[in-house]
Coordinates of C-alpha atoms (C1' of nucleotides) in Angstrom, one line a residue:
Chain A
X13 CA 111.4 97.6 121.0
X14 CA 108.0 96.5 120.3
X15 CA 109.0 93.8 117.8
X16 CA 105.4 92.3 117.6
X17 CA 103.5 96.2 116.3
X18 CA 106.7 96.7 113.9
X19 CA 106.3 93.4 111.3
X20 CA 102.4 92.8 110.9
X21 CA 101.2 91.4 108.1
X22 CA 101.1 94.5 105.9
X23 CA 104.0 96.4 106.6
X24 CA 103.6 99.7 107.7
X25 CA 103.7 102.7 105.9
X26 CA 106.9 104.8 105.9
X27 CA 104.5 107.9 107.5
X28 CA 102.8 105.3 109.5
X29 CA 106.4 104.3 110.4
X30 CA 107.7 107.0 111.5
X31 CA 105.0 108.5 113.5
X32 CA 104.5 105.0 115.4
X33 CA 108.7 105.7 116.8
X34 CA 107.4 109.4 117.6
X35 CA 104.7 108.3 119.8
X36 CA 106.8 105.5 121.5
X37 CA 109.4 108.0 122.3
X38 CA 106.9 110.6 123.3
X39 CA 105.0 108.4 125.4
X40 CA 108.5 107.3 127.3
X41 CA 108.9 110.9 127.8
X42 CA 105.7 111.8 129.3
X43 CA 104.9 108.8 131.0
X44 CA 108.6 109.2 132.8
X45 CA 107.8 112.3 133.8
X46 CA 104.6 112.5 134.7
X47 CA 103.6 109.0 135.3
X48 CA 100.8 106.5 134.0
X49 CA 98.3 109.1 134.6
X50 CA 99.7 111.4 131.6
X51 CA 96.9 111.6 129.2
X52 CA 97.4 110.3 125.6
X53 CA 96.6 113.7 124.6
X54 CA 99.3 114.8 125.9
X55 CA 101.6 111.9 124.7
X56 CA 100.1 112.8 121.3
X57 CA 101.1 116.6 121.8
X58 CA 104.5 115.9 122.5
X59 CA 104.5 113.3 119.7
X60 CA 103.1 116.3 117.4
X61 CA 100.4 114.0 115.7
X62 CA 96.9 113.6 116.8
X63 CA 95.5 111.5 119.2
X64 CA 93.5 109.5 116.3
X65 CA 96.7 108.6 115.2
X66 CA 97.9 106.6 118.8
X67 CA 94.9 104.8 118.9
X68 CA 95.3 103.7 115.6
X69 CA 98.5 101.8 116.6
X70 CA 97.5 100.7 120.4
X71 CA 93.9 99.8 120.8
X72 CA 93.8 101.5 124.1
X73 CA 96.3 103.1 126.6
X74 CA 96.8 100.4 128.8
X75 CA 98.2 98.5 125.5
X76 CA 100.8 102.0 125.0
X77 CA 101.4 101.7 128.5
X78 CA 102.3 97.6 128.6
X79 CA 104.2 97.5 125.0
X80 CA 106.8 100.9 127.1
X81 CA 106.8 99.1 130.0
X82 CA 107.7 95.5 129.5
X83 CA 110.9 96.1 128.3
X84 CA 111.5 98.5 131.1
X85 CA 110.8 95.9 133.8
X86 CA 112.9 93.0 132.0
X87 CA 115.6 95.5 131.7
X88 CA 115.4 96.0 135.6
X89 CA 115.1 91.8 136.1
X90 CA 118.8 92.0 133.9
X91 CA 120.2 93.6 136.4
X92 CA 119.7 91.8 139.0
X93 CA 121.5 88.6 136.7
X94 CA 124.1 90.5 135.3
X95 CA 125.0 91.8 138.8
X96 CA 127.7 89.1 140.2
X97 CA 129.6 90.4 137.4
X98 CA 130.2 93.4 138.8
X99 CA 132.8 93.0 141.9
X100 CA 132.8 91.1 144.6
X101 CA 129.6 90.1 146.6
X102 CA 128.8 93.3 148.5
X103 CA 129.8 95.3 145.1
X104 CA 127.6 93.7 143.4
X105 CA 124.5 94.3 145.1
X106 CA 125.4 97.5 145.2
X107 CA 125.7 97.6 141.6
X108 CA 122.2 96.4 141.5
X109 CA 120.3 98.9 143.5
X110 CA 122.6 101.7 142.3
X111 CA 121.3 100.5 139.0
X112 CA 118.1 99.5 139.3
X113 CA 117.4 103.1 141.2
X114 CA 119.0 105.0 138.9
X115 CA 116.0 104.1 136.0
X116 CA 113.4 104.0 138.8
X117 CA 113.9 107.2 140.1
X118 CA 114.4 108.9 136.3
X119 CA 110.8 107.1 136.0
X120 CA 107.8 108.0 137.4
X121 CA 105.9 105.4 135.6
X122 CA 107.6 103.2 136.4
X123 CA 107.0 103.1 139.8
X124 CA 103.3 103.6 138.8
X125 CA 103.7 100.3 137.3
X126 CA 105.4 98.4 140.1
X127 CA 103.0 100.5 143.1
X128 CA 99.9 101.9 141.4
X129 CA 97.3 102.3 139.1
X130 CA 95.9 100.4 136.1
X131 CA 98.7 98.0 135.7
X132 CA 98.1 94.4 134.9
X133 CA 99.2 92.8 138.4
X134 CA 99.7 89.2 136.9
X135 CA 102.9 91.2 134.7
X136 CA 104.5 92.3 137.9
X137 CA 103.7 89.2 139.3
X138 CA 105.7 87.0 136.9
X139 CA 108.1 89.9 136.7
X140 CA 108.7 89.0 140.7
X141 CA 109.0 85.6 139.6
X142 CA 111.7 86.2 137.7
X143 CA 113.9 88.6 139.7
X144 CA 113.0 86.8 142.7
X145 CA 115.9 84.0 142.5
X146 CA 118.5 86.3 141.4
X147 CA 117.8 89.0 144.0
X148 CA 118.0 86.2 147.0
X149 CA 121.3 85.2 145.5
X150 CA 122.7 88.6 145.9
X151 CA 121.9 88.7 149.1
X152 CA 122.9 85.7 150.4
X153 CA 126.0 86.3 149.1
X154 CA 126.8 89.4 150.4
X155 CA 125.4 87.8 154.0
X156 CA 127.7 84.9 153.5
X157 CA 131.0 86.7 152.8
X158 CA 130.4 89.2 155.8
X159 CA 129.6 91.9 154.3
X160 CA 125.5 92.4 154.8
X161 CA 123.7 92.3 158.6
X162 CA 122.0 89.0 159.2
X163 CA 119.0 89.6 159.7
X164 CA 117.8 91.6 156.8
X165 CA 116.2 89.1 153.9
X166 CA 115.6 89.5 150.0
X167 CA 112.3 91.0 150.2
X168 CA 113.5 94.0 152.2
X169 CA 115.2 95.2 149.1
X170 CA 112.2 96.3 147.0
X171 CA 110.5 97.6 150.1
X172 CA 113.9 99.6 149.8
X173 CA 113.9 100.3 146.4
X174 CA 110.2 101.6 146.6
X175 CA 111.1 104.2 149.7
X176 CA 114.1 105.9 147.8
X177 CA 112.4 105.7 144.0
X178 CA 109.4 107.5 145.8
X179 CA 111.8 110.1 147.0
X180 CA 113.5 110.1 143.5
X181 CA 110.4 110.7 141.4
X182 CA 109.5 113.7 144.0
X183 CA 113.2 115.2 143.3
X184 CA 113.6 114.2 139.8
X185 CA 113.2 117.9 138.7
X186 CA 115.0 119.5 141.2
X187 CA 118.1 117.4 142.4
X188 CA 117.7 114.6 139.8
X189 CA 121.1 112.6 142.4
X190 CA 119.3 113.1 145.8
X191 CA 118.4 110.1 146.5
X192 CA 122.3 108.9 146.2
X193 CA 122.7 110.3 149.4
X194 CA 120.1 108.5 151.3
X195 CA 120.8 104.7 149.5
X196 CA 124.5 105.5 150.6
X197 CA 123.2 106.1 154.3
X198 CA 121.0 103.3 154.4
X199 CA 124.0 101.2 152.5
X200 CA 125.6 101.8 155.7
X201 CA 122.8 100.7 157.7
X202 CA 122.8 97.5 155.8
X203 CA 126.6 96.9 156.3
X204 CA 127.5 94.6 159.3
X205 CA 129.9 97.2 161.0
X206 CA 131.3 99.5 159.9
X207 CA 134.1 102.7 161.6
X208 CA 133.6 105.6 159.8
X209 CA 130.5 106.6 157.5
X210 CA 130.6 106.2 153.4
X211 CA 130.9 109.7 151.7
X212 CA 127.6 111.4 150.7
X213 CA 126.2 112.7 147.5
X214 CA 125.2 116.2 146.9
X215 CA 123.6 117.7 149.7
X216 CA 120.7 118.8 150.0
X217 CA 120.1 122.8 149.2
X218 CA 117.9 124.3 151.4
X219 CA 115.4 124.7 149.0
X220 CA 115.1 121.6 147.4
X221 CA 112.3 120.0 149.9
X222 CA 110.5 123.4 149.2
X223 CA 110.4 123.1 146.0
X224 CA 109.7 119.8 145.3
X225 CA 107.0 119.7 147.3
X226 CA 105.8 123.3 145.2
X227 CA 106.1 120.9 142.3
X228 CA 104.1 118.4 144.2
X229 CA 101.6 120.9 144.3
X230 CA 101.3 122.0 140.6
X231 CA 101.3 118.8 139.2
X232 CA 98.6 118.1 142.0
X233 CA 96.8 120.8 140.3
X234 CA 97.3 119.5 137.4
X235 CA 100.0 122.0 135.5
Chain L
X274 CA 89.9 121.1 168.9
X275 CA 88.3 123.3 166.7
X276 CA 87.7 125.9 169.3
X277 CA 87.1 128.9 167.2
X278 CA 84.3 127.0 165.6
X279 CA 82.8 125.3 169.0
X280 CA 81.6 128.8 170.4
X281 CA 80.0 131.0 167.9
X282 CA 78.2 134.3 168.9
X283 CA 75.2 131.8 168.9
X284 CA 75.8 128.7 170.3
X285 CA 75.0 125.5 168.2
X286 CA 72.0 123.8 169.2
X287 CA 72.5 120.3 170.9
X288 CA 72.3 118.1 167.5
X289 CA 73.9 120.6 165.5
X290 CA 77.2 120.0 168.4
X291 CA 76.8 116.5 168.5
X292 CA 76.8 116.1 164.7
X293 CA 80.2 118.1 164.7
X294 CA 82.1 116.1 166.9
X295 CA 80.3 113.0 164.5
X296 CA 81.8 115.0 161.7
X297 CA 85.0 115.7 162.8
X298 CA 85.9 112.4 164.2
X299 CA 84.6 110.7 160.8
X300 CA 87.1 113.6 158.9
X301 CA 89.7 112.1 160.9
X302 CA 89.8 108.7 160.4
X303 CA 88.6 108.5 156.7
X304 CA 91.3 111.3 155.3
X305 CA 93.9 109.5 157.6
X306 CA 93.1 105.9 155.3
X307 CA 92.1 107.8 152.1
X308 CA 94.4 110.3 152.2
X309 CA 93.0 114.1 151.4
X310 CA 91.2 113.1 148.3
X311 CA 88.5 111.2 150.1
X312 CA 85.3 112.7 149.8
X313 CA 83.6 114.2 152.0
X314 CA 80.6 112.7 150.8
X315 CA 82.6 109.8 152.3
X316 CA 83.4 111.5 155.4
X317 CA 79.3 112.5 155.9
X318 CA 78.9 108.7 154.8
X319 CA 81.3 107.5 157.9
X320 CA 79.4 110.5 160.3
X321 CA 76.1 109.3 159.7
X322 CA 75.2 112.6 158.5
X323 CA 73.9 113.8 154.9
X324 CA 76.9 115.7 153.1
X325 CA 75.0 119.2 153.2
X326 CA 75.0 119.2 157.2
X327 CA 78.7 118.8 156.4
X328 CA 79.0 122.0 154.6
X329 CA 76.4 123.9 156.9
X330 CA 80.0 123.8 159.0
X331 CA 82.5 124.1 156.9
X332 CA 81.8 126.5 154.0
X333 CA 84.1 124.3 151.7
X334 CA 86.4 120.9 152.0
X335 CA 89.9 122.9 152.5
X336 CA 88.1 124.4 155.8
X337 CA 87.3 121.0 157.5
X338 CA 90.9 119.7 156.5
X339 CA 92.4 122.6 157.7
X340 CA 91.0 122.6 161.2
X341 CA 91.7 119.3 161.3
X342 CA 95.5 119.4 160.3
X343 CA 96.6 122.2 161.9
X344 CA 96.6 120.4 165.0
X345 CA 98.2 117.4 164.1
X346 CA 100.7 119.4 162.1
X347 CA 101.4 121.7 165.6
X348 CA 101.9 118.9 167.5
X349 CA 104.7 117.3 165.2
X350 CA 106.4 120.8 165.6
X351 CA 105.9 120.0 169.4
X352 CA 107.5 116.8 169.5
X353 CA 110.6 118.4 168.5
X354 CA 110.5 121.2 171.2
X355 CA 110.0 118.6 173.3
X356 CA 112.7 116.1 172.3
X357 CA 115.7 117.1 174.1
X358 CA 113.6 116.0 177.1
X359 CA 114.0 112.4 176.2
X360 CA 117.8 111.3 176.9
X361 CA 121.0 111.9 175.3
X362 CA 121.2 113.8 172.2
X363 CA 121.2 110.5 170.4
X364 CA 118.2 109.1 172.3
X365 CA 116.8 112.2 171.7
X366 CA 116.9 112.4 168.0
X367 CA 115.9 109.1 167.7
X368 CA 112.8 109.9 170.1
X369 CA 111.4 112.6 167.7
X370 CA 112.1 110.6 164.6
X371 CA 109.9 107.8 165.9
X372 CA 107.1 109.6 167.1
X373 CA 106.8 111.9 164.2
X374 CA 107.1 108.8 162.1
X375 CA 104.8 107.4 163.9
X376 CA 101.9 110.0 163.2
X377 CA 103.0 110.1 159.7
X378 CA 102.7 106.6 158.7
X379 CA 99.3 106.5 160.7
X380 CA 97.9 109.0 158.7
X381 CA 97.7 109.2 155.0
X382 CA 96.0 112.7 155.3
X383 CA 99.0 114.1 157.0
X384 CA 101.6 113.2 154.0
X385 CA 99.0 114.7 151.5
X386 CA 99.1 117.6 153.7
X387 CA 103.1 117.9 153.5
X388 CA 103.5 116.8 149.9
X389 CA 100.5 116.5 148.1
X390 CA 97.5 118.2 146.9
X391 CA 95.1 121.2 147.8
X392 CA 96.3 122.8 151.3
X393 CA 97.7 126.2 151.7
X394 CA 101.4 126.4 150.8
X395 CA 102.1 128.8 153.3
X396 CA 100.7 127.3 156.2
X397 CA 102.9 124.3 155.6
X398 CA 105.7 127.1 155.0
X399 CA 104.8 128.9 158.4
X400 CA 104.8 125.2 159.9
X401 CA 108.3 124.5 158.6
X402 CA 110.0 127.7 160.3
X403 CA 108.7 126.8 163.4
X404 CA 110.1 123.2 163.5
X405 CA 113.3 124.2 161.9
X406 CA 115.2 125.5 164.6
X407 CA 114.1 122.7 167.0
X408 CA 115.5 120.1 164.6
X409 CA 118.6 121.7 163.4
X410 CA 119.2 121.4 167.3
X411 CA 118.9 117.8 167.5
X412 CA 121.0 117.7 164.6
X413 CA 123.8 119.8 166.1
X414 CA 123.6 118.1 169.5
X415 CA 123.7 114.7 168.0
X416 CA 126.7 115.8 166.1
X417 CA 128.6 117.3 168.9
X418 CA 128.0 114.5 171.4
X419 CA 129.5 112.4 168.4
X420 CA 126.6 110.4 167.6
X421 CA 125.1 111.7 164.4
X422 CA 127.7 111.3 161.5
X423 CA 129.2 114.8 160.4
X424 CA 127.9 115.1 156.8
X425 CA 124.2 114.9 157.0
X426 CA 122.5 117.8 157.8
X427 CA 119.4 119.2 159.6
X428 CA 117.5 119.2 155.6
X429 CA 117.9 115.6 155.5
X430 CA 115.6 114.6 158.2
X431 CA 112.6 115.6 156.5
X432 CA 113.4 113.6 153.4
X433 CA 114.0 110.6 155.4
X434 CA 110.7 111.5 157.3
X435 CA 108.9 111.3 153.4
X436 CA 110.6 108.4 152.5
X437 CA 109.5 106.2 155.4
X438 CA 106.4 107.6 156.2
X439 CA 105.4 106.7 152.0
X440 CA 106.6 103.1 152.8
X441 CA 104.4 103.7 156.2
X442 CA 101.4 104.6 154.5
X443 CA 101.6 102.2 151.4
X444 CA 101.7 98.7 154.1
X445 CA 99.6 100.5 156.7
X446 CA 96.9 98.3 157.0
X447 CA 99.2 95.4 155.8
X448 CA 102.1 95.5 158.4
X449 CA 101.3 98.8 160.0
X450 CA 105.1 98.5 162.0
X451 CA 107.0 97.6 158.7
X452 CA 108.5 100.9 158.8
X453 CA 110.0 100.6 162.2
X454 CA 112.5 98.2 160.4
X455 CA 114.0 100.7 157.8
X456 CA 113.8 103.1 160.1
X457 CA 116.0 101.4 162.3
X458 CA 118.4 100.5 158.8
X459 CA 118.1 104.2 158.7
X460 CA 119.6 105.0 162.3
X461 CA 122.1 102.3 161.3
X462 CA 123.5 104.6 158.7
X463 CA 123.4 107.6 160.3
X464 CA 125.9 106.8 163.6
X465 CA 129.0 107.4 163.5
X466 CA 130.5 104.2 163.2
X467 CA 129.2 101.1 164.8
X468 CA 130.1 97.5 165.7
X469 CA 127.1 95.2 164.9
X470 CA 123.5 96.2 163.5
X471 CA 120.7 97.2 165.9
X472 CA 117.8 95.0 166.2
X473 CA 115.2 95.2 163.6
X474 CA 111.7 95.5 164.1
X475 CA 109.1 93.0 162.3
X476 CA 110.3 90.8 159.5
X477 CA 108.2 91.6 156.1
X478 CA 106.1 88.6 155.4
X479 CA 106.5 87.5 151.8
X480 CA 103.1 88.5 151.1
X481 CA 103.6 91.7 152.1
X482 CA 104.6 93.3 149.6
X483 CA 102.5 91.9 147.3
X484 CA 99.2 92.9 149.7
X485 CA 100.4 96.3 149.9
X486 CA 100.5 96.7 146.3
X487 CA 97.5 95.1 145.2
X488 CA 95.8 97.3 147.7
X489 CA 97.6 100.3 146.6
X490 CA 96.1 98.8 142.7
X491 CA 92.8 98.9 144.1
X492 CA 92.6 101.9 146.0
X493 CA 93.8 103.4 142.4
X494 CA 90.8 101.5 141.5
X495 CA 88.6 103.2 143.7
X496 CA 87.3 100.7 145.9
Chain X
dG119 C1' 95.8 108.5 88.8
dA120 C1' 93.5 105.2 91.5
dT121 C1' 93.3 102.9 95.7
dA122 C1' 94.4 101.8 100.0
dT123 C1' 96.2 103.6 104.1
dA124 C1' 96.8 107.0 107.5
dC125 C1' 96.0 111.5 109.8
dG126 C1' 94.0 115.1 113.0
dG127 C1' 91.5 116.8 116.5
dA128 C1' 86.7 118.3 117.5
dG129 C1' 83.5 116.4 120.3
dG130 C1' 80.7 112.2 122.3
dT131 C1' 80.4 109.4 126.4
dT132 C1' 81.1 108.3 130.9
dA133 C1' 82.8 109.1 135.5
dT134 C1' 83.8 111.8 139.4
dT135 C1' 83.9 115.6 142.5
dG136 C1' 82.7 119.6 145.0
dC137 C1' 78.8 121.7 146.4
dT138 C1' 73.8 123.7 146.6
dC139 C1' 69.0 123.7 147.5
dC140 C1' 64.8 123.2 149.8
dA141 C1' 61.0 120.3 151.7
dC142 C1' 61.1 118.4 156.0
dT143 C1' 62.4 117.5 161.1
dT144 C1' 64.1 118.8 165.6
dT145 C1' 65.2 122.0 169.1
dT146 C1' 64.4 126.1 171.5
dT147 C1' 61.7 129.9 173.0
dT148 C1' 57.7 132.1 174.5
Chain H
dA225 C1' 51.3 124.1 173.1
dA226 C1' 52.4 126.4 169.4
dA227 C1' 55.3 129.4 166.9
dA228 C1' 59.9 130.5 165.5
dA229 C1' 64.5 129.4 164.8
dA230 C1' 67.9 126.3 163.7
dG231 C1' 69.3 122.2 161.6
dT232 C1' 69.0 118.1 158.4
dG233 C1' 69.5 114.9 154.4
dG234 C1' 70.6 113.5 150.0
dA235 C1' 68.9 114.0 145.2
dG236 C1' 70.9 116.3 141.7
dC237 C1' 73.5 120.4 139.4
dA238 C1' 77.7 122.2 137.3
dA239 C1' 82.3 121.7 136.3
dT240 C1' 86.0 119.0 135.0
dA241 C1' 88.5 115.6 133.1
dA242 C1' 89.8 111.4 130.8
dC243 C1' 89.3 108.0 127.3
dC244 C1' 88.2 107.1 123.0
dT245 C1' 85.5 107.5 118.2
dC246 C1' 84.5 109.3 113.9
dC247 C1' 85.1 110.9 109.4
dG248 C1' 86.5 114.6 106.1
dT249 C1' 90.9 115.3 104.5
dA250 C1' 95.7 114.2 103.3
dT251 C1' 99.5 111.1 102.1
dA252 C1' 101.8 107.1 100.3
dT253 C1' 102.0 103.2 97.3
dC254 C1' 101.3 100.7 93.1

DNA sequence: GATATACGGAGGTTATTGCTCCACTTTTTT
DNA sequence: AAAAAAGTGGAGCAATAACCTCCGTATATC
């Protein structure tokens, strides 16, 4: 990752180096976990250098945030390609949201990038672009061999993906598979017909809405 | 509404009563678009007022928001006492779903109030105990009627309640039915078996989803 | 050992938010 | 009608926080 920061014109030095992967992988870390709105400080904490030493690599945050986050969204636009691969047409949308969810729920910032703040729109724009054919193939596919309801259409899928990601990152710390449960009841909501319901995920313990809304809270308050 | 603050040992003077119905109103609409983290600079702005008559009334923000959410959280708690009234235990559970959902995805304020930021844990806690038993009826009805598939459980509404009223809130002033159509996916996936979908509510335009987030991008923005 | 490169993290700058304060206006009372 | 009581507005204070700069010191490379 980040090809273009690695092989400048003067190479880097080894120190250099080796604190530049420290922050990239820090900076994955917090920004997963807390979203786009983790400070650098913090990114620089967890990196254990100072915060001198990020903005000597990325000239501001929003260049940290876009060098992470490209590859994360191609990765996601992969998917949706390398799908039909994967079974036959109803499997293989499957595949893709099962996929697809899996890194956007583990991800807060990623859905920061796709829904919220300070991310350049015209990125997600092309990014749309791109998974935008592949996506409506899936679909239609599924639709034509009988296995998806009619009158659903591409774009409700990352309306979709948005609703059970939200859900995901508000988990994450608590019951990290949750949202499993809920894209297998809304799978069966998106099936033609169906005579008996798909087995769920984990359930739900009692205290899981409790607490993730407690976390809600603290990192509300900012702890 | 807001009875304990309407008669006082002295009563307010004419202005003073009109300005808190101007007040309270104005709370209500701007924290249900803005979500709790309006200002109530804002709110005062909306009123007509200047921001210190606002605090002559309430001696700090959480006051005002509490006195206005403790009705509108009461009367979700309502709507599942009063439920049952509304059909078979299907039609019933599907009653309460909607109308909660449809207060929720009205009102930004109310999912900051559940989730978010800055109101009293336990008030939300006390809120929950009272709606539990209600709902885990519906659920148990539903179930024994053979309506509601077996494995979900009474936890799982409120998630799905989160997850659509986010989705609600984010298209709001986009598509402000949107939801009705996942919801519906929803209730798809939760029968017990079924031989063709159910109608869905309003197709997403294309540009949906794209207005939605560029006006999530610029609320983030502050504007 | 000299030179270029990199580091750290205290603190400057700017923005925002919740809230106070008090000179002034409006209502009520006498 | 005038005094007293109650209420008003909104500039601005204090607190917080977030991004980023600066430069004395440390490390790598030649």
């Amino acid at each position: 990752m980040s090809m273009d920061i690695e092989n400048n014109p003067r190479p880097l030095r080894a120190d250099a180096k080796r604190n530049l992967t420290k922050i990239l992988d820090a900076a994955a870390l917090v920004f997963a976990e807390k979203g786009l709105d983790a400070t650098l400080d913090e990114v620089a904490a967890v990196a254990g250098v100072g915060v001198g030493t990020v903005y000597r690599r990325f000239p501001d945050k929003d260049a940290l945030i876009g060098a992470l986050f490209d590859n994360a969204i191609d990765e996601i636009v992969n998917l949706a390609n390398t799908a039909p691969r994967h079974g036959d047409a109803w499997e293989a949308l499957v595949w893709f949201l099962e996929e697809a969810l899996q890194r956007q729920c583990a991800n807060r910032g990623l859905r920061d990038v796709v829904v919220g703040s300070s991310f350049p729109i015209d990125r997600i724009e092309a990014a749309k672009q791109r998974l935008s054919p592949a996506l409506a193939h899936l679909v239609e596919n599924a639709q034509r061999d009988g296995f998806l309801r009619d009158d659903v259409v591409s774009a409700d899928f990352p309306i979709m993906e948005m609703m059970i990601s939200f859900l995901g990152n508000m988990t994450a710390h608590v019951a990290p598979d949750l949202w499993r449960r809920y894209l297998t009841i809304i799978l069966d909501g998106l099936v033609v017909s169906r005579n008996s319901p798909s087995p769920l995920g984990a359930l739900p313990d009692d205290t899981v809405m409790g607490e993730a809304m407690r976390s809600a809270h603290r990192h509300a308050r900012r702890a």
